Amino acid sequence: MINTVSLPSQAVRATVEAGEPDSPLVYRSILDVPFGNTIIPQVRRVTSQWLTRKKFDRAPLETGTHHLDAHTVLTSQALYHPDGTEQALRIQLREDRPEATWRVTITAMSPAREDERQSVAVTLECFENGTARLSPARPALVEQLVTALRPRAGLARLTLQAQQVTTVGVDALVDILCDPDRRIPAIVAARPSQPDGIWSRRLRQLMPKCAGDAALYLLTDAEAVHTFREAVGAHHHVAPGALRTFLPDVDPAWSADAPRHRILSGARIRDPKDQAFRLITRYVHQHALEAQVPARLRDLAFPDVQQRKQEERRAAQDTAARTHPAADEHAALKEENVLLNQLLAEGDRDLSEAGQRELLAERTIKALQQQVHRLTEQYHQEMEEHLFTLEGAEQAQNESRVLRQRLYAQGRAEDTIVPDQTAAQPASFDELWERLGELDRVLVTADRRIVLGLDDHELARIWAAKAWQALRSLDSYATAQNDGLVSSGYYDFCRNASVPGARIFPIKQIAMGETEATRSAWGDERIFNVPAEVHPSCRIEMGAHLKLGTKGRVSPRLHFYDDSCGPTSSVIVGYIGPHLTNKKT
């Protein structure tokens, strides 16, 4: 039976949003470089070239605060070892624009001991000044540093484009994936069976944007793809044309580990209308943003630039006072007055600069407080989900125990042995969409873009598993209706659980309709596509819904229409996506 249909596009107001950023820190990359020639001169050189490309041709990089133009400030700081060699460098470019204040910070450190790693960190902060949402892109400086410094992540070498992996190199790739010192993702793409221009072009676009934040690899041919599958097993393999993002701590021997590592199918990469390949970049960047900053970078303490400038001013005043003879006291006073006015102007500018830095610091602290609050809410939400799952599992175990005891009492001990037929839960909505063909009595007309957009959220794995549970329950119900095993609706089907082998959904997470207030105000949002035989307009209201999440800004829902006794003999699912508007949203 066909489980997806193409109908007129639906004007659904709800879209998947990543949410307003809680922190002005929108990008961070940390590059580790093997000990060798000091990296600080190279970082200074690459940064100078980057500033030149940004039209700051003569940007001074010596220690101090430099006003490049009316709205751009460049600050450079240095830290030295006791022997006078450079230990660390920090360069910060701040641009005060009408739409936002942008601040890029480059920090490089070179330890004195050869057994320690050299590191470079690049951060981008965006302090928005208005209501317009901005989409910051990571600085091109990162790609330039990757080229110049040749950083590593454990056994992995970081490059701009994917490193070619033939059959001979598969064992080394597996070692890299399992390397405990690799703390960044590794992207492994498998070349499709047939050449495809869209696939190749998108791979060339994607890889440089992930450079520095992921190790990049390409299985070059069918033989390499097969060898890789043999090496890592069926659960962790990468099919021809697919792309997989392996997180750290890969365990090929444990099948339950596989869902952690996201897969993007070749069909989606080749689909010109599907832009999911862009989410890989965001996913990798988010992982880099959440990674812990190494103590060697976090604990750096640079001398205060303003304090140094004040000392230089006092020294200049003392020098001026000593160099003028008493006989020419009037001329000396005039010259000193000019110098003091210059110092006063510089002091005013420094005061303004200090005020701007203090304002940005206050905004950062406030954003971090909001982030802590959001993470706390997310923790409680996950805890509630786990407790709810534990409650359901315990109830199922109790029912199983009672039924086994009854069978034993009847002398039917052999009937208590049940073969393990548990199917793996989908690890993403992308995988769920691919498996819709397993459902016989569920017809999905939901907007695919909205469904797959849920994969961009941290709880996507949990939501996808619950959505699959919901779809299988609806399929079980519709099948029972067609077999004449039930005479009531879906809610009673789950509440009574009287049908043998019925797959039920938790009663507390079933709503068979919306309130009258919600229908009056936002009923149009709940009108979704159906086949023409169900309604001539191909549209119908679907108030019944299942709750895939209970809290948070997204709190996804699955809306459906029960046509199990109608012309399609199925349950029609018109929407899977973020919570639609009601009085609480």
mmCIF file of N, CA and C in Angstrom, residues 254-327:
data_model
loop_
_atom_site.group_PDB
_atom_site.id
_atom_site.type_symbol
_atom_site.label_atom_id
_atom_site.label_comp_id
_atom_site.label_asym_id
_atom_site.label_seq_id
_atom_site.Cartn_x
_atom_site.Cartn_y
_atom_site.Cartn_z
ATOM 1 N N TRP A 254 28.852 -2.464 19.222
ATOM 2 C CA TRP A 254 27.608 -2.259 19.978
ATOM 3 C C TRP A 254 26.567 -1.647 19.049
ATOM 4 N N SER A 255 25.557 -2.413 18.687
ATOM 5 C CA SER A 255 24.550 -1.939 17.731
ATOM 6 C C SER A 255 23.783 -0.736 18.258
ATOM 7 N N ALA A 256 23.606 -0.661 19.592
ATOM 8 C CA ALA A 256 22.855 0.462 20.169
ATOM 9 C C ALA A 256 23.589 1.787 20.023
ATOM 10 N N ASP A 257 24.891 1.730 19.705
ATOM 11 C CA ASP A 257 25.665 2.962 19.516
ATOM 12 C C ASP A 257 25.369 3.609 18.168
ATOM 13 N N ALA A 258 24.935 2.814 17.201
ATOM 14 C CA ALA A 258 24.774 3.306 15.826
ATOM 15 C C ALA A 258 23.834 4.504 15.693
ATOM 16 N N PRO A 259 22.677 4.534 16.375
ATOM 17 C CA PRO A 259 21.770 5.669 16.183
ATOM 18 C C PRO A 259 22.348 7.026 16.564
ATOM 19 N N ARG A 260 23.444 7.043 17.362
ATOM 20 C CA ARG A 260 24.040 8.332 17.717
ATOM 21 C C ARG A 260 24.630 9.041 16.506
ATOM 22 N N HIS A 261 24.983 8.291 15.499
ATOM 23 C CA HIS A 261 25.738 8.830 14.372
ATOM 24 C C HIS A 261 24.783 9.048 13.193
ATOM 25 N N ARG A 262 24.461 10.289 12.939
ATOM 26 C CA ARG A 262 23.405 10.644 11.981
ATOM 27 C C ARG A 262 23.765 10.240 10.549
ATOM 28 N N ILE A 263 22.738 9.788 9.832
ATOM 29 C CA ILE A 263 22.897 9.411 8.429
ATOM 30 C C ILE A 263 22.041 10.331 7.568
ATOM 31 N N LEU A 264 22.599 10.776 6.445
ATOM 32 C CA LEU A 264 21.837 11.486 5.416
ATOM 33 C C LEU A 264 21.893 10.630 4.159
ATOM 34 N N SER A 265 20.735 10.209 3.699
ATOM 35 C CA SER A 265 20.698 9.276 2.578
ATOM 36 C C SER A 265 21.133 9.938 1.280
ATOM 37 N N GLY A 266 21.594 9.104 0.358
ATOM 38 C CA GLY A 266 21.999 9.614 -0.944
ATOM 39 C C GLY A 266 20.845 10.241 -1.702
ATOM 40 N N ALA A 267 19.633 9.699 -1.524
ATOM 41 C CA ALA A 267 18.465 10.249 -2.219
ATOM 42 C C ALA A 267 18.209 11.691 -1.807
ATOM 43 N N ARG A 268 18.390 11.978 -0.534
ATOM 44 C CA ARG A 268 18.157 13.345 -0.066
ATOM 45 C C ARG A 268 19.262 14.290 -0.535
ATOM 46 N N ILE A 269 20.487 13.788 -0.575
ATOM 47 C CA ILE A 269 21.588 14.641 -1.054
ATOM 48 C C ILE A 269 21.393 14.964 -2.535
ATOM 49 N N ARG A 270 20.883 14.009 -3.291
ATOM 50 C CA ARG A 270 20.716 14.216 -4.739
ATOM 51 C C ARG A 270 19.452 14.987 -5.096
ATOM 52 N N ASP A 271 18.537 15.127 -4.140
ATOM 53 C CA ASP A 271 17.272 15.814 -4.419
ATOM 54 C C ASP A 271 17.503 17.328 -4.463
ATOM 55 N N PRO A 272 17.298 17.974 -5.621
ATOM 56 C CA PRO A 272 17.562 19.417 -5.726
ATOM 57 C C PRO A 272 16.701 20.258 -4.777
ATOM 58 N N LYS A 273 15.523 19.754 -4.395
ATOM 59 C CA LYS A 273 14.624 20.512 -3.534
ATOM 60 C C LYS A 273 14.898 20.294 -2.052
ATOM 61 N N ASP A 274 15.728 19.323 -1.747
ATOM 62 C CA ASP A 274 16.013 18.985 -0.348
ATOM 63 C C ASP A 274 17.308 19.674 0.072
ATOM 64 N N GLN A 275 17.230 20.499 1.098
ATOM 65 C CA GLN A 275 18.396 21.249 1.577
ATOM 66 C C GLN A 275 18.942 20.705 2.900
ATOM 67 N N ALA A 276 18.600 19.442 3.193
ATOM 68 C CA ALA A 276 19.018 18.880 4.480
ATOM 69 C C ALA A 276 20.533 18.791 4.605
ATOM 70 N N PHE A 277 21.247 18.724 3.482
ATOM 71 C CA PHE A 277 22.708 18.613 3.566
ATOM 72 C C PHE A 277 23.315 19.833 4.263
ATOM 73 N N ARG A 278 22.610 20.972 4.221
ATOM 74 C CA ARG A 278 23.103 22.172 4.905
ATOM 75 C C ARG A 278 23.040 22.024 6.429
ATOM 76 N N LEU A 279 22.141 21.170 6.908
ATOM 77 C CA LEU A 279 22.016 20.985 8.352
ATOM 78 C C LEU A 279 23.239 20.288 8.937
ATOM 79 N N ILE A 280 23.969 19.559 8.108
ATOM 80 C CA ILE A 280 25.171 18.883 8.607
ATOM 81 C C ILE A 280 26.167 19.912 9.114
ATOM 82 N N THR A 281 26.331 21.002 8.349
ATOM 83 C CA THR A 281 27.238 22.069 8.782
ATOM 84 C C THR A 281 26.803 22.625 10.124
ATOM 85 N N ARG A 282 25.512 22.890 10.254
ATOM 86 C CA ARG A 282 25.003 23.450 11.512
ATOM 87 C C ARG A 282 25.204 22.469 12.667
ATOM 88 N N TYR A 283 24.987 21.202 12.388
ATOM 89 C CA TYR A 283 25.145 20.169 13.412
ATOM 90 C C TYR A 283 26.596 20.108 13.896
ATOM 91 N N VAL A 284 27.535 20.141 12.955
ATOM 92 C CA VAL A 284 28.960 20.093 13.291
ATOM 93 C C VAL A 284 29.380 21.346 14.050
ATOM 94 N N HIS A 285 28.906 22.504 13.597
ATOM 95 C CA HIS A 285 29.243 23.749 14.277
ATOM 96 C C HIS A 285 28.661 23.783 15.692
ATOM 97 N N GLN A 286 27.455 23.249 15.864
ATOM 98 C CA GLN A 286 26.848 23.219 17.190
ATOM 99 C C GLN A 286 27.665 22.329 18.124
ATOM 100 N N HIS A 287 28.156 21.225 17.610
ATOM 101 C CA HIS A 287 28.995 20.339 18.420
ATOM 102 C C HIS A 287 30.263 21.066 18.861
ATOM 103 N N ALA A 288 30.868 21.827 17.943
ATOM 104 C CA ALA A 288 32.073 22.594 18.277
ATOM 105 C C ALA A 288 31.765 23.672 19.301
ATOM 106 N N LEU A 289 30.589 24.277 19.187
ATOM 107 C CA LEU A 289 30.204 25.346 20.108
ATOM 108 C C LEU A 289 30.005 24.820 21.529
ATOM 109 N N GLU A 290 29.531 23.589 21.633
ATOM 110 C CA GLU A 290 29.235 23.013 22.944
ATOM 111 C C GLU A 290 30.443 22.302 23.566
ATOM 112 N N ALA A 291 31.509 22.129 22.790
ATOM 113 C CA ALA A 291 32.690 21.428 23.309
ATOM 114 C C ALA A 291 33.356 22.254 24.410
ATOM 115 N N GLN A 292 33.940 21.566 25.357
ATOM 116 C CA GLN A 292 34.607 22.247 26.463
ATOM 117 C C GLN A 292 35.897 22.901 25.980
ATOM 118 N N VAL A 293 36.126 24.134 26.415
ATOM 119 C CA VAL A 293 37.354 24.843 26.060
ATOM 120 C C VAL A 293 38.500 24.280 26.895
ATOM 121 N N PRO A 294 39.614 23.882 26.272
ATOM 122 C CA PRO A 294 40.746 23.337 27.040
ATOM 123 C C PRO A 294 41.259 24.342 28.061
ATOM 124 N N ALA A 295 41.698 23.816 29.185
ATOM 125 C CA ALA A 295 42.177 24.687 30.271
ATOM 126 C C ALA A 295 43.339 25.557 29.818
ATOM 127 N N ARG A 296 44.174 25.044 28.910
ATOM 128 C CA ARG A 296 45.335 25.810 28.466
ATOM 129 C C ARG A 296 44.927 27.101 27.751
ATOM 130 N N LEU A 297 43.737 27.125 27.160
ATOM 131 C CA LEU A 297 43.216 28.347 26.552
ATOM 132 C C LEU A 297 42.358 29.136 27.528
ATOM 133 N N ARG A 298 41.573 28.407 28.295
ATOM 134 C CA ARG A 298 40.634 29.056 29.208
ATOM 135 C C ARG A 298 41.341 29.846 30.304
ATOM 136 N N ASP A 299 42.507 29.380 30.735
ATOM 137 C CA ASP A 299 43.180 29.992 31.877
ATOM 138 C C ASP A 299 44.179 31.078 31.491
ATOM 139 N N LEU A 300 44.285 31.411 30.216
ATOM 140 C CA LEU A 300 45.210 32.471 29.802
ATOM 141 C C LEU A 300 44.787 33.816 30.394
ATOM 142 N N ALA A 301 45.751 34.561 30.924
ATOM 143 C CA ALA A 301 45.491 35.879 31.505
ATOM 144 C C ALA A 301 46.405 36.896 30.824
ATOM 145 N N PHE A 302 45.830 37.733 29.965
ATOM 146 C CA PHE A 302 46.618 38.726 29.237
ATOM 147 C C PHE A 302 46.702 40.032 30.025
ATOM 148 N N PRO A 303 47.815 40.752 29.880
ATOM 149 C CA PRO A 303 47.922 42.069 30.535
ATOM 150 C C PRO A 303 46.834 43.003 30.028
ATOM 151 N N ASP A 304 46.356 43.873 30.916
ATOM 152 C CA ASP A 304 45.301 44.816 30.550
ATOM 153 C C ASP A 304 45.862 45.908 29.640
ATOM 154 N N VAL A 305 45.275 46.027 28.454
ATOM 155 C CA VAL A 305 45.765 46.997 27.477
ATOM 156 C C VAL A 305 45.576 48.417 27.973
ATOM 157 N N GLN A 306 44.443 48.731 28.581
ATOM 158 C CA GLN A 306 44.165 50.096 29.032
ATOM 159 C C GLN A 306 45.120 50.507 30.151
ATOM 160 N N GLN A 307 45.413 49.562 31.036
ATOM 161 C CA GLN A 307 46.342 49.873 32.124
ATOM 162 C C GLN A 307 47.722 50.198 31.559
ATOM 163 N N ARG A 308 48.144 49.449 30.544
ATOM 164 C CA ARG A 308 49.437 49.712 29.923
ATOM 165 C C ARG A 308 49.447 51.089 29.256
ATOM 166 N N LYS A 309 48.352 51.460 28.616
ATOM 167 C CA LYS A 309 48.292 52.763 27.961
ATOM 168 C C LYS A 309 48.360 53.891 28.987
ATOM 169 N N GLN A 310 47.705 53.711 30.135
ATOM 170 C CA GLN A 310 47.770 54.728 31.176
ATOM 171 C C GLN A 310 49.205 54.899 31.681
ATOM 172 N N GLU A 311 49.918 53.780 31.825
ATOM 173 C CA GLU A 311 51.307 53.871 32.260
ATOM 174 C C GLU A 311 52.155 54.597 31.230
ATOM 175 N N GLU A 312 51.865 54.340 29.946
ATOM 176 C CA GLU A 312 52.611 55.020 28.883
ATOM 177 C C GLU A 312 52.321 56.519 28.897
ATOM 178 N N ARG A 313 51.075 56.915 29.194
ATOM 179 C CA ARG A 313 50.733 58.342 29.252
ATOM 180 C C ARG A 313 51.480 59.025 30.392
ATOM 181 N N ARG A 314 51.499 58.366 31.553
ATOM 182 C CA ARG A 314 52.193 58.967 32.693
ATOM 183 C C ARG A 314 53.685 59.104 32.397
ATOM 184 N N ALA A 315 54.243 58.126 31.745
ATOM 185 C CA ALA A 315 55.653 58.198 31.379
ATOM 186 C C ALA A 315 55.899 59.342 30.410
ATOM 187 N N ALA A 316 54.977 59.570 29.457
ATOM 188 C CA ALA A 316 55.123 60.663 28.494
ATOM 189 C C ALA A 316 55.053 62.014 29.198
ATOM 190 N N GLN A 317 54.142 62.141 30.189
ATOM 191 C CA GLN A 317 54.048 63.390 30.949
ATOM 192 C C GLN A 317 55.338 63.661 31.718
ATOM 193 N N ASP A 318 55.876 62.595 32.364
ATOM 194 C CA ASP A 318 57.115 62.776 33.130
ATOM 195 C C ASP A 318 58.270 63.180 32.218
ATOM 196 N N THR A 319 58.309 62.583 31.041
ATOM 197 C CA THR A 319 59.371 62.905 30.084
ATOM 198 C C THR A 319 59.275 64.347 29.628
ATOM 199 N N ALA A 320 58.042 64.813 29.368
ATOM 200 C CA ALA A 320 57.844 66.195 28.923
ATOM 201 C C ALA A 320 58.265 67.183 30.010
ATOM 202 N N ALA A 321 57.961 66.853 31.256
ATOM 203 C CA ALA A 321 58.302 67.765 32.349
ATOM 204 C C ALA A 321 59.819 67.869 32.535
ATOM 205 N N ARG A 322 60.546 66.734 32.265
ATOM 206 C CA ARG A 322 61.997 66.742 32.480
ATOM 207 C C ARG A 322 62.758 67.394 31.329
ATOM 208 N N THR A 323 62.183 67.420 30.140
ATOM 209 C CA THR A 323 62.935 67.892 28.964
ATOM 210 C C THR A 323 62.811 69.387 28.714
ATOM 211 N N HIS A 324 61.977 70.121 29.440
ATOM 212 C CA HIS A 324 61.823 71.563 29.205
ATOM 213 C C HIS A 324 62.569 72.358 30.269
ATOM 214 N N PRO A 325 63.507 73.224 29.897
ATOM 215 C CA PRO A 325 64.235 74.052 30.888
ATOM 216 C C PRO A 325 63.306 75.088 31.502
ATOM 217 N N ALA A 326 63.672 75.515 32.701
ATOM 218 C CA ALA A 326 62.837 76.487 33.429
ATOM 219 C C ALA A 326 62.767 77.824 32.721
ATOM 220 N N ALA A 327 63.865 78.202 31.943
ATOM 221 C CA ALA A 327 63.884 79.512 31.281
ATOM 222 C C ALA A 327 62.781 79.646 30.251
#
